[in-house]
CSV table of C-alpha atoms in Angstrom, one decimal:
chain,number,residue,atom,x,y,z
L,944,UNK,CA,183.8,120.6,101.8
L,945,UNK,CA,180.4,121.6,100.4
L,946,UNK,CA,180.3,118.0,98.5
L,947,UNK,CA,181.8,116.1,101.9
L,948,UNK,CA,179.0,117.4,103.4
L,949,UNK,CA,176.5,116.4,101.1
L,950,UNK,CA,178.0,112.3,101.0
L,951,UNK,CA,177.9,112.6,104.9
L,952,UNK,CA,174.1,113.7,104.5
L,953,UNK,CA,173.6,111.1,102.1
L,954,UNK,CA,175.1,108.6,104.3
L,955,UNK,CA,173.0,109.3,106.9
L,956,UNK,CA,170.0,108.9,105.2
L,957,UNK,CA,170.9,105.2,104.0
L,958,UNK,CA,171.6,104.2,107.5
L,959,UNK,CA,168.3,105.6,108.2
L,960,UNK,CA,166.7,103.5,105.3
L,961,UNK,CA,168.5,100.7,106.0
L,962,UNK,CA,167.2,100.5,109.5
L,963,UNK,CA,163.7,100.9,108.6
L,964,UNK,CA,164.3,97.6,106.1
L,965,UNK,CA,165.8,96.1,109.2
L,966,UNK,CA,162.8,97.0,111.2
L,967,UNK,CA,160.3,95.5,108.0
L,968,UNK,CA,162.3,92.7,107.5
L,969,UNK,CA,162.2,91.3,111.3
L,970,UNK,CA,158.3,92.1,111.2
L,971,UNK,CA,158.0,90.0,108.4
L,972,UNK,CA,160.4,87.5,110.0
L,973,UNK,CA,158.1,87.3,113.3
L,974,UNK,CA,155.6,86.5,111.7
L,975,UNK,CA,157.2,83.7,109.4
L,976,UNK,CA,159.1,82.1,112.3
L,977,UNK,CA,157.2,83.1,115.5
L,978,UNK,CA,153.4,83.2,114.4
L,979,UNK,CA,151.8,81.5,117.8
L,980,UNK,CA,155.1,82.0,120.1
L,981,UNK,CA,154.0,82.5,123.2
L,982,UNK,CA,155.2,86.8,124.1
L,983,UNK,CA,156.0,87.6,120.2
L,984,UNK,CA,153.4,90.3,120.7
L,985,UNK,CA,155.4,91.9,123.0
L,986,UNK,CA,158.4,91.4,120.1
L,987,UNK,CA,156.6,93.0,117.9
L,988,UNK,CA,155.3,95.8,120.1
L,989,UNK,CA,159.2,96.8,120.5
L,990,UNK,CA,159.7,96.5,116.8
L,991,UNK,CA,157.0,99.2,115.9
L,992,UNK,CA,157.8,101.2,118.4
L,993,UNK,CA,161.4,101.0,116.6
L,994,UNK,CA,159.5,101.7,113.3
L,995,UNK,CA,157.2,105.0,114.6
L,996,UNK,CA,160.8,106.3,116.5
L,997,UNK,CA,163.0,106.3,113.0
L,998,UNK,CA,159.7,107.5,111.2
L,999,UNK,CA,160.1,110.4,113.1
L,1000,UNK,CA,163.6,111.2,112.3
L,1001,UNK,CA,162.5,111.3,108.5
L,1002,UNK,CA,162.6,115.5,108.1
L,1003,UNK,CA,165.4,116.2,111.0
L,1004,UNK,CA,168.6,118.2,109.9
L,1005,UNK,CA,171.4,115.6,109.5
L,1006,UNK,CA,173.5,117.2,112.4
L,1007,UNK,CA,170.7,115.6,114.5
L,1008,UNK,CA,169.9,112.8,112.7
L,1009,UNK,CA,173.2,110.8,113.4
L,1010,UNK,CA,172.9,111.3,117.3
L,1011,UNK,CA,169.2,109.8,117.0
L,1012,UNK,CA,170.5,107.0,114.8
L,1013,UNK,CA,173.0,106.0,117.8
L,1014,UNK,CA,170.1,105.1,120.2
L,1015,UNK,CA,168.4,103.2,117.7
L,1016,UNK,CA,167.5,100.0,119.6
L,1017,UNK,CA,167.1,97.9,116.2
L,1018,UNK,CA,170.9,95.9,116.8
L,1019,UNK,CA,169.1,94.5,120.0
L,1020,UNK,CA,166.0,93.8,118.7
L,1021,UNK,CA,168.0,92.0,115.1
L,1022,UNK,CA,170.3,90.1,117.8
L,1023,UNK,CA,167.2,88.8,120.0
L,1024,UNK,CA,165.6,87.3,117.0
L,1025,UNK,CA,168.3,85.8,115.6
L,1026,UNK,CA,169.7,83.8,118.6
L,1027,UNK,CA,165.6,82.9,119.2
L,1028,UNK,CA,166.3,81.0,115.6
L,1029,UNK,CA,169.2,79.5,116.7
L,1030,UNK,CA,167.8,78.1,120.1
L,1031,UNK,CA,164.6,76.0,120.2
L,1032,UNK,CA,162.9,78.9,121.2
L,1033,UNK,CA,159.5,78.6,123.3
L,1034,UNK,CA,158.8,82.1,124.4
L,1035,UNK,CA,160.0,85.7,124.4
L,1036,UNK,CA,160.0,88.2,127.1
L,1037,UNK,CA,158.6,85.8,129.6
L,1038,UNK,CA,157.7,87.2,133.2
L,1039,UNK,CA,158.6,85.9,136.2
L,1040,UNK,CA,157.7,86.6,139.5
L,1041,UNK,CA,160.1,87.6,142.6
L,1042,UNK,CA,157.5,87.2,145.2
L,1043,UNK,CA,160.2,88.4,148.2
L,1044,UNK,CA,160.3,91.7,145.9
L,1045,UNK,CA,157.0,91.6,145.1
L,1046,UNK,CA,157.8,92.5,141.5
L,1047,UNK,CA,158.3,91.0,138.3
L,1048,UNK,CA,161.0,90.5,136.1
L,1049,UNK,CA,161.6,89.5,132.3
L,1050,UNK,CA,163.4,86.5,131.0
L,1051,UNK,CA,164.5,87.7,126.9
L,1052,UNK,CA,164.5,84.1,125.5
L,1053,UNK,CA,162.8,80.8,126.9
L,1054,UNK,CA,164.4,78.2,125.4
L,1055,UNK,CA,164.6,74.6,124.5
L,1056,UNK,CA,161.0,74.2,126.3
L,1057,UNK,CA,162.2,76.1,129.5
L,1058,UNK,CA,165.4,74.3,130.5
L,1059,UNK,CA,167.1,77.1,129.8
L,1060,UNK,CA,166.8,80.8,130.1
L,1061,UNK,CA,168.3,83.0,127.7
L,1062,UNK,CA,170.0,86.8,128.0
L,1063,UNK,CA,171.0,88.7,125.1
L,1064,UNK,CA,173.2,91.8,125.3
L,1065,UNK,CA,173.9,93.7,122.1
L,1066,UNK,CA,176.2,96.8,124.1
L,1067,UNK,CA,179.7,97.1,123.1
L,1068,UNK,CA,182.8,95.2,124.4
L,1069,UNK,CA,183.9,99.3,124.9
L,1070,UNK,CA,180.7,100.3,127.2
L,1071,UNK,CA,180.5,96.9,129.0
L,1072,UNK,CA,183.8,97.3,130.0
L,1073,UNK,CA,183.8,100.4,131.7
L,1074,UNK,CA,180.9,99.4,133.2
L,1075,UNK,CA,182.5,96.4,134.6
L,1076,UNK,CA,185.4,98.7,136.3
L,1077,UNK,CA,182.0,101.0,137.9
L,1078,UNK,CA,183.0,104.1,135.0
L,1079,UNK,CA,180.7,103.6,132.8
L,1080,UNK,CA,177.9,105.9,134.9
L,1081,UNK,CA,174.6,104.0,133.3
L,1082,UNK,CA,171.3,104.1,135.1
L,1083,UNK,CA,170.6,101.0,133.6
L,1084,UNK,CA,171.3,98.0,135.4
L,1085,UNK,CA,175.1,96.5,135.0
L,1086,UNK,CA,175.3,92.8,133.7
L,1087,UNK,CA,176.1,91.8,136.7
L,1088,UNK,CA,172.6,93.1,138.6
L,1089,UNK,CA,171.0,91.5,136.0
L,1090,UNK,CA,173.1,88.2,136.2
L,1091,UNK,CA,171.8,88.2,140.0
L,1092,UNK,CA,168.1,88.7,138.8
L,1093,UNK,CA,168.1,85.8,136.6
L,1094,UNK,CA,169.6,83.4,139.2
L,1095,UNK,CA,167.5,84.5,141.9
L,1096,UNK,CA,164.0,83.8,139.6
L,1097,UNK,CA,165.8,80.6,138.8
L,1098,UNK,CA,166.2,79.3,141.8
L,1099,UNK,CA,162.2,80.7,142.6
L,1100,UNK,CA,161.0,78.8,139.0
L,1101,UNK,CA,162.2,75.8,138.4
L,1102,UNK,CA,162.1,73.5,135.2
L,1103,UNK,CA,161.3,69.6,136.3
L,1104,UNK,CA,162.7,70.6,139.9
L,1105,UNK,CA,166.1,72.0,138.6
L,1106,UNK,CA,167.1,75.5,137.9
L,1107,UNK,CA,167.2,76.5,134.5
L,1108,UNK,CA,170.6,76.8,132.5
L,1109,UNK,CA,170.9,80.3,132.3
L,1110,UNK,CA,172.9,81.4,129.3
L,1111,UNK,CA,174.2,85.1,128.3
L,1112,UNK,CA,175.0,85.6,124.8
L,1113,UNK,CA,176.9,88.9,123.7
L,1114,UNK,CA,176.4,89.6,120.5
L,1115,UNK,CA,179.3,91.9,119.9
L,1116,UNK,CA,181.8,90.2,121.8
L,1117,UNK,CA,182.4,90.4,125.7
L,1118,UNK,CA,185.2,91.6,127.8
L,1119,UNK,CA,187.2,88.9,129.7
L,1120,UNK,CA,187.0,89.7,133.1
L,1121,UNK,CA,183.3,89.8,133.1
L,1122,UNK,CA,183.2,86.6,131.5
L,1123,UNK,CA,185.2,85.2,134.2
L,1124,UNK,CA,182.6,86.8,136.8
L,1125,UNK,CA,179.6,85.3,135.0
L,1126,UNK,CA,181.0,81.8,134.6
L,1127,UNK,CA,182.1,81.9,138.1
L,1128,UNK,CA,177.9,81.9,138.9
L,1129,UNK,CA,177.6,79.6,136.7
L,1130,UNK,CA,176.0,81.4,133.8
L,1131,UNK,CA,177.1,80.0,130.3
L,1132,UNK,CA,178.6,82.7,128.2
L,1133,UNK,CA,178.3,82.8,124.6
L,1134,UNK,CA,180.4,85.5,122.6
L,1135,UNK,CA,183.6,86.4,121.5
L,1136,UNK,CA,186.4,86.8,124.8
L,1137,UNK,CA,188.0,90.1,124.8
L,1138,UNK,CA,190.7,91.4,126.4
L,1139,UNK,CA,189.4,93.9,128.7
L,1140,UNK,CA,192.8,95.9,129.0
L,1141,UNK,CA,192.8,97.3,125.1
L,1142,UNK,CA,189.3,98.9,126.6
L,1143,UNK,CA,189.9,100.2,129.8
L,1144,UNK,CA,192.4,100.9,132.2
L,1145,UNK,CA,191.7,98.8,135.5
L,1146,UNK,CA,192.0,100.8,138.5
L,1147,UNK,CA,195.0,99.5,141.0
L,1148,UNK,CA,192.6,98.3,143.6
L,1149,UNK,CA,190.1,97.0,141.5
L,1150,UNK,CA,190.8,93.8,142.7
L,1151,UNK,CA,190.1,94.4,146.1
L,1152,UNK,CA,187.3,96.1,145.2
L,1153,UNK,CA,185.9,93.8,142.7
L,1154,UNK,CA,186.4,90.4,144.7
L,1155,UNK,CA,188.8,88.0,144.5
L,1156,UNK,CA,187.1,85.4,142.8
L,1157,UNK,CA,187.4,87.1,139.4
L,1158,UNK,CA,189.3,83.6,138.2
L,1159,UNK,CA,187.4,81.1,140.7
L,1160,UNK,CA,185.8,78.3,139.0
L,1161,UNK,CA,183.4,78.2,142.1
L,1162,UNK,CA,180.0,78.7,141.2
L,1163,UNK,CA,178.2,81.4,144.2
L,1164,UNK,CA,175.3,78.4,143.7
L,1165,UNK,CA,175.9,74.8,142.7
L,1166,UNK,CA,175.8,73.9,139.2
L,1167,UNK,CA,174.6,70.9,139.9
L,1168,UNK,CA,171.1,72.1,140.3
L,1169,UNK,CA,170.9,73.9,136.8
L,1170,UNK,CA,169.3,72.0,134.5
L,1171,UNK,CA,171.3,71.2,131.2
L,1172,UNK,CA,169.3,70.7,127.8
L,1173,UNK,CA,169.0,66.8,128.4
L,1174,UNK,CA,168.6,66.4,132.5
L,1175,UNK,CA,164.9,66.2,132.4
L,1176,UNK,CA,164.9,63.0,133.4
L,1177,UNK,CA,161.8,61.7,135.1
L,1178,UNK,CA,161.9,59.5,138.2
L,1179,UNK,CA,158.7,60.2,139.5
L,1180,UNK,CA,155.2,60.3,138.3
L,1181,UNK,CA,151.8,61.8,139.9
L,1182,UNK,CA,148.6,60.6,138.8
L,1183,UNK,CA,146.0,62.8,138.5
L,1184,UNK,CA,142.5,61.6,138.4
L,1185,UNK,CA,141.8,62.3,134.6
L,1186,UNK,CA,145.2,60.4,133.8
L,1187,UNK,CA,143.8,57.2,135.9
L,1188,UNK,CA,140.5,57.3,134.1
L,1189,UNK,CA,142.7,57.5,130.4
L,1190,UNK,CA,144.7,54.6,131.1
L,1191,UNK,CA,141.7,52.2,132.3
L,1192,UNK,CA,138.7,53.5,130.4
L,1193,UNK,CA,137.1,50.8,127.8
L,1194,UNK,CA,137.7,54.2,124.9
L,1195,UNK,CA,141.1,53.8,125.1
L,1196,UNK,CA,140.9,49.9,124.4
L,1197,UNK,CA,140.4,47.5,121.7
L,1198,UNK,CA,137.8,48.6,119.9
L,1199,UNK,CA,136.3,51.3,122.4
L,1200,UNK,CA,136.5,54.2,119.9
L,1201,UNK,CA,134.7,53.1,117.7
L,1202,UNK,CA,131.0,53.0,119.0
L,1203,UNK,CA,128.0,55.4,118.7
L,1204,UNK,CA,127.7,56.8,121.7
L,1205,UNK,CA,124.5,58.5,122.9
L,1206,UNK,CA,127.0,60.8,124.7
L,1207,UNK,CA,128.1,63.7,122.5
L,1208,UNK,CA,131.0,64.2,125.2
L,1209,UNK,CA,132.1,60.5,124.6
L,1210,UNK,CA,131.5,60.9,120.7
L,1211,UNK,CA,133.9,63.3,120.1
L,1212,UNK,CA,136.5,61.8,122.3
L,1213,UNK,CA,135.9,58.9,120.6
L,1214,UNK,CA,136.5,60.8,117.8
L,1215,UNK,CA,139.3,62.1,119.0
L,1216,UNK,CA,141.1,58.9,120.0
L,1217,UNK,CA,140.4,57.3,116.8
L,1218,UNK,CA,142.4,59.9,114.8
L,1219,UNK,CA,144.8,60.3,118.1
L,1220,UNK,CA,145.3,57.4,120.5
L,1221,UNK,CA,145.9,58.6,124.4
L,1222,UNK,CA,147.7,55.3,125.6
L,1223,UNK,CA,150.9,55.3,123.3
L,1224,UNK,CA,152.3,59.1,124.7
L,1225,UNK,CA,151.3,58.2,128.0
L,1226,UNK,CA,152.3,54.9,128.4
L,1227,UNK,CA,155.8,56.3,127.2
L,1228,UNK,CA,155.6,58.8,130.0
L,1229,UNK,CA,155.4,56.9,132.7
L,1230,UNK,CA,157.3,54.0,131.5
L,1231,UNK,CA,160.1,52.6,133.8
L,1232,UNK,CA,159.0,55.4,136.8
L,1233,UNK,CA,157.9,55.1,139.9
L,1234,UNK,CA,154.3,55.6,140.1
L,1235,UNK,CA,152.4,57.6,143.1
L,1236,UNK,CA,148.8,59.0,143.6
L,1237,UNK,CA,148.0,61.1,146.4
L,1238,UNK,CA,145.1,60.4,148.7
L,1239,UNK,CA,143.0,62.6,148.0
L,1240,UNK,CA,142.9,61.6,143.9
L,1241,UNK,CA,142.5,57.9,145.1
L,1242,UNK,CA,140.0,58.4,147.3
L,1243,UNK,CA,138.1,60.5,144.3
L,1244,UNK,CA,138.9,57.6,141.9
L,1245,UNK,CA,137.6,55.0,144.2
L,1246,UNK,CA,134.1,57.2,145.0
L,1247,UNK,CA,133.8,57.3,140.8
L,1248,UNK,CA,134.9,53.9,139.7
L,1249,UNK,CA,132.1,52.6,142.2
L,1250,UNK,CA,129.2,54.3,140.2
L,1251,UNK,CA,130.4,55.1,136.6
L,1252,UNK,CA,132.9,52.7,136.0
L,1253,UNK,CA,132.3,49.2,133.9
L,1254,UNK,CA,133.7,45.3,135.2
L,1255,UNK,CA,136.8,45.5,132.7
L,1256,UNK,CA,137.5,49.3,133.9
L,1257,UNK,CA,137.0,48.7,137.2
L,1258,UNK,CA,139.8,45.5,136.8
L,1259,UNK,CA,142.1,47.8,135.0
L,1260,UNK,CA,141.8,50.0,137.7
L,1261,UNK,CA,143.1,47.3,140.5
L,1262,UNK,CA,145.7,46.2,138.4
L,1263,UNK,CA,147.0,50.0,137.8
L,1264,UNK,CA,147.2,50.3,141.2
L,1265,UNK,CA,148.9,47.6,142.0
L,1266,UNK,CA,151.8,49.5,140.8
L,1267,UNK,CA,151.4,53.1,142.3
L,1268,UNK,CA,151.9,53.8,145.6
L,1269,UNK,CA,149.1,55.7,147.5
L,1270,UNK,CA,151.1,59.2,149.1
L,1271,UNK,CA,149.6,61.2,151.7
L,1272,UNK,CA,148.4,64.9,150.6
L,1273,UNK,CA,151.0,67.5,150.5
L,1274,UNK,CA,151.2,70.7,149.4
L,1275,UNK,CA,154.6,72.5,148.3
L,1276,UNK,CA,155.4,75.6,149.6
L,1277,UNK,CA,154.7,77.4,146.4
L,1278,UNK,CA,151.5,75.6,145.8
L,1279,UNK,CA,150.1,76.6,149.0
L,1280,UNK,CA,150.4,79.9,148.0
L,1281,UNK,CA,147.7,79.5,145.7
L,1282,UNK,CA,144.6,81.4,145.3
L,1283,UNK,CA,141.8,79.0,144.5
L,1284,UNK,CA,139.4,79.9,141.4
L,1285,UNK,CA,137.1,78.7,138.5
L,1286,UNK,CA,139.7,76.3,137.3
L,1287,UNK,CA,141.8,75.6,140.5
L,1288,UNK,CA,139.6,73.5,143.1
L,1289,UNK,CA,140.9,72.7,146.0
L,1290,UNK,CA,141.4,69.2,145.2
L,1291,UNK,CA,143.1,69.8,142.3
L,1292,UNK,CA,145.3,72.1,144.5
L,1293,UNK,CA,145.9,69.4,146.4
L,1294,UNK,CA,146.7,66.8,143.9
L,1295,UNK,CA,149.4,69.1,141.9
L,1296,UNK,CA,150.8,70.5,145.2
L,1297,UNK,CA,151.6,67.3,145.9
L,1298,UNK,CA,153.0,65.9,142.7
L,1299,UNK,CA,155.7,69.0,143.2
L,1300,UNK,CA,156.1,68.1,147.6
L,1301,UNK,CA,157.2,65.0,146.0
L,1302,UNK,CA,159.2,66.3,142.9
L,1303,UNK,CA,157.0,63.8,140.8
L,1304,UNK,CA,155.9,64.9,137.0
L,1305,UNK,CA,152.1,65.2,137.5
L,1306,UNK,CA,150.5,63.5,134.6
L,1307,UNK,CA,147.0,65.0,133.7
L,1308,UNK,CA,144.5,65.9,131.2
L,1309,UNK,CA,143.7,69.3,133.4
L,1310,UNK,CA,145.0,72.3,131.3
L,1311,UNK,CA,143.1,74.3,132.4
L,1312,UNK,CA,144.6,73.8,136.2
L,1313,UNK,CA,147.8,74.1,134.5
L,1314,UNK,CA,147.4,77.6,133.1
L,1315,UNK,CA,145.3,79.1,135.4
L,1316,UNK,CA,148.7,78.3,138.1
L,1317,UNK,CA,150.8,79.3,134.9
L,1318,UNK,CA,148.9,82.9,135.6
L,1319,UNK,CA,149.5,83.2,139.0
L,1320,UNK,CA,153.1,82.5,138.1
L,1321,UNK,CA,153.3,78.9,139.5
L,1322,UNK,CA,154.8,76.6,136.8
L,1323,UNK,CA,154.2,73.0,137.2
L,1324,UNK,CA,156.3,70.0,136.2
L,1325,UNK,CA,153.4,68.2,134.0
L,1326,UNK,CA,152.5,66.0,131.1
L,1327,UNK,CA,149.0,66.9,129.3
L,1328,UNK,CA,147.7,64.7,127.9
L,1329,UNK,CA,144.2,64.5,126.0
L,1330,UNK,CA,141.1,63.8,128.0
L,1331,UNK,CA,139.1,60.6,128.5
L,1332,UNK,CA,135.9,59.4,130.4
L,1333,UNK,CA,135.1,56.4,131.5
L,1334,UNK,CA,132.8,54.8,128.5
L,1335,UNK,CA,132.2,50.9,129.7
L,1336,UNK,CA,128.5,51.5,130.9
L,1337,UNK,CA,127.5,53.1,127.9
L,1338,UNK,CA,129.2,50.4,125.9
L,1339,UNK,CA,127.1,47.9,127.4
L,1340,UNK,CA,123.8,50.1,127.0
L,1341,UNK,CA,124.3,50.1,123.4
L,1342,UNK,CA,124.6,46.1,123.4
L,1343,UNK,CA,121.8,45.5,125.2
């Protein structure tokens, strides 16, 4: 008995090591795999907060040590990180906002540049099972709840005007019934199928209860407006004023780049362009689409091109324009919303608000537009692209 007790003890204390390996080794991993991810700070936050909870555990008697080591959160935390390496990963723990609720909530994996959204569950088949019957008495919210969440902030955040895919990966198997539920919303499920029955034992009314679309293949919303890993498909493209000014300006021509400018701004684009060209990404990006500018960005072009702008620029500009259609200003209902700043003028309000009235990608070279909204928890369909000015003048004040 005495030496039962002692292997038990012993045991113990592995598991204990093991998990504080665990806990160095997905540090270490973080940082190898995930150095600049957007949210792997909040990753790693969980992770040491991991490593300062089984530090503590160190000098407790082993007939509390094993209960401790069952709420060790370090299975989650090793299954998050593994399906971030098997996705194209873009962010962890992202926030989104539910402005009805007036809350936030958390998205575990971004994925595959946000077309789709990614949930990871590491419970048991066992305890996800009785949950699913309503027996499993957690304060925590069911699968379900949290299946509701994500489609709800889906349908508030779209990815290039379509709902993310959302995806829910169990990492220790899930029971079947509850796949069936998910799938019938639409969710992809990704885990082993079990049966639910050599778990639990289903109430007789459960189905009543429960609904009786268990088995429907009707999605509660319409698949058709999730977005799958290759429907970003642009039809639609918004000038913004910066974009118009890189596709005519004599720097991004012939042998524009390579003058002396007076201009330090214009020397380091020029710089910039030489190692870097603007025109072959965004010529690619708006190939083949139909091209729009809203009023208010023509109207600002126009008033520049009169006083800044050189012969040749000026001529690229007509011909550009020739193709894009001229839209009157809109602003979507989430871009109305908001709050103007530093870096978000009302024009450029205006000219993003309606690149999304009018589901169009807005091309631009205005970042910072696009992360100040990104903070107020408006994401934009865009393409950034580097910035260039108009240069023609100064060309000719160096020939003369």
């Amino acid at each position: 008995m005495f030496f039962e007790s002692c292997s038990i003890a012993e045991d113990l204390k592995q598991i204990w090591r093991n998990k504080i390996h665990d806990v160095e080794s997905l540090l270490l991993e973080a940082d190898i795999s995930f150095s600049d991810m957007e949210g792997i700070s909040k990753y790693k936050k969980k992770l040491k907060t991991e490593m300062r909870f089984l530090t503590a555990l160190k000098d407790l008697p082993i007939s509390e040590l094993k209960k401790y080591l069952e709420t060790s959160n370090i299975t989650h935390l090793q299954g998050l990180l593994n399906v971030a390496k098997r996705h194209s990963c873009c962010a962890f723990y992202k926030s989104f906002a539910v402005p009805q609720r007036k809350l936030k909530r958390e998205v575990d994996l971004v994925v595959d540049g946000g077309a789709k959204w990614v949930k990871v569950i590491s419970r048991n088949v066992r305890g996800l099972a009785m949950d699913f019957i309503g027996a499993g008495g957690s304060a925590n919210r069911s699968i379900i709840e949290q299946a509701q969440d994500y489609i709800e902030m889906a349908q508030i955040h779209p990815y290039f005007f379509k709902m993310p895919k959302i995806i829910f990966e169990f990492v220790h198997g899930i029971p079947d019934l509850l796949q069936h539920k998910l799938e019938s919303f639409g969710i992809e499920v990704i885990g082993d199928m079990v049966d639910i029955n050599k778990f639990v034992k289903l109430p007789i009314d459960f189905s009543a209860y429960d609904s009786d679309d268990i088995y429907d293949s009707t999605a509660s919303f319409s698949e058709e407006k999730c977005l799958n890993a290759n429907d970003c498909i642009v039809h639609t493209v918004n000038l913004d004023i910066s974009t118009v000014f890189a596709l005519i300006s004599s720097l991004t021509h012939k042998n524009g780049a390579n003058y002396n400018y007076t201009s330090r701004l214009l020397n380091a684009q020029a710089a910039l362009e030489r190692k870097k060209p603007v025109l072959p990404p965004l010529l690619k990006a708006i190939k083949g689409v139909k091209l729009i500018i809203c009023r208010t960005a023509y109207d600002a072009v126009q008033s520049i091109l009169s006083t800044v702008a050189g012969p040749k620029e000026i001529i690229r500009a007509k011909e550009l324009f020739e193709k894009v259609e001229i839209v009157e200003d809109k602003l979507s209902e989430r871009a109305a919303r908001l709050k103007l700043s530093d870096r978000i003028s009302q024009r450029s309000k205006i000219i993003f608000g309606s690149g999304d009235y009018y589901k169009a990608v807005t091309v631009t070279a205005n970042r910072h537009f696009v992360c100040a909204a990104a903070h107020q928890d408006i994401h934009f369909a865009v393409f950034v692209h580097e910035s260039r000015a108009l240069s023609e003048q100064k060309q000719l004040d160096l020939r003369n």
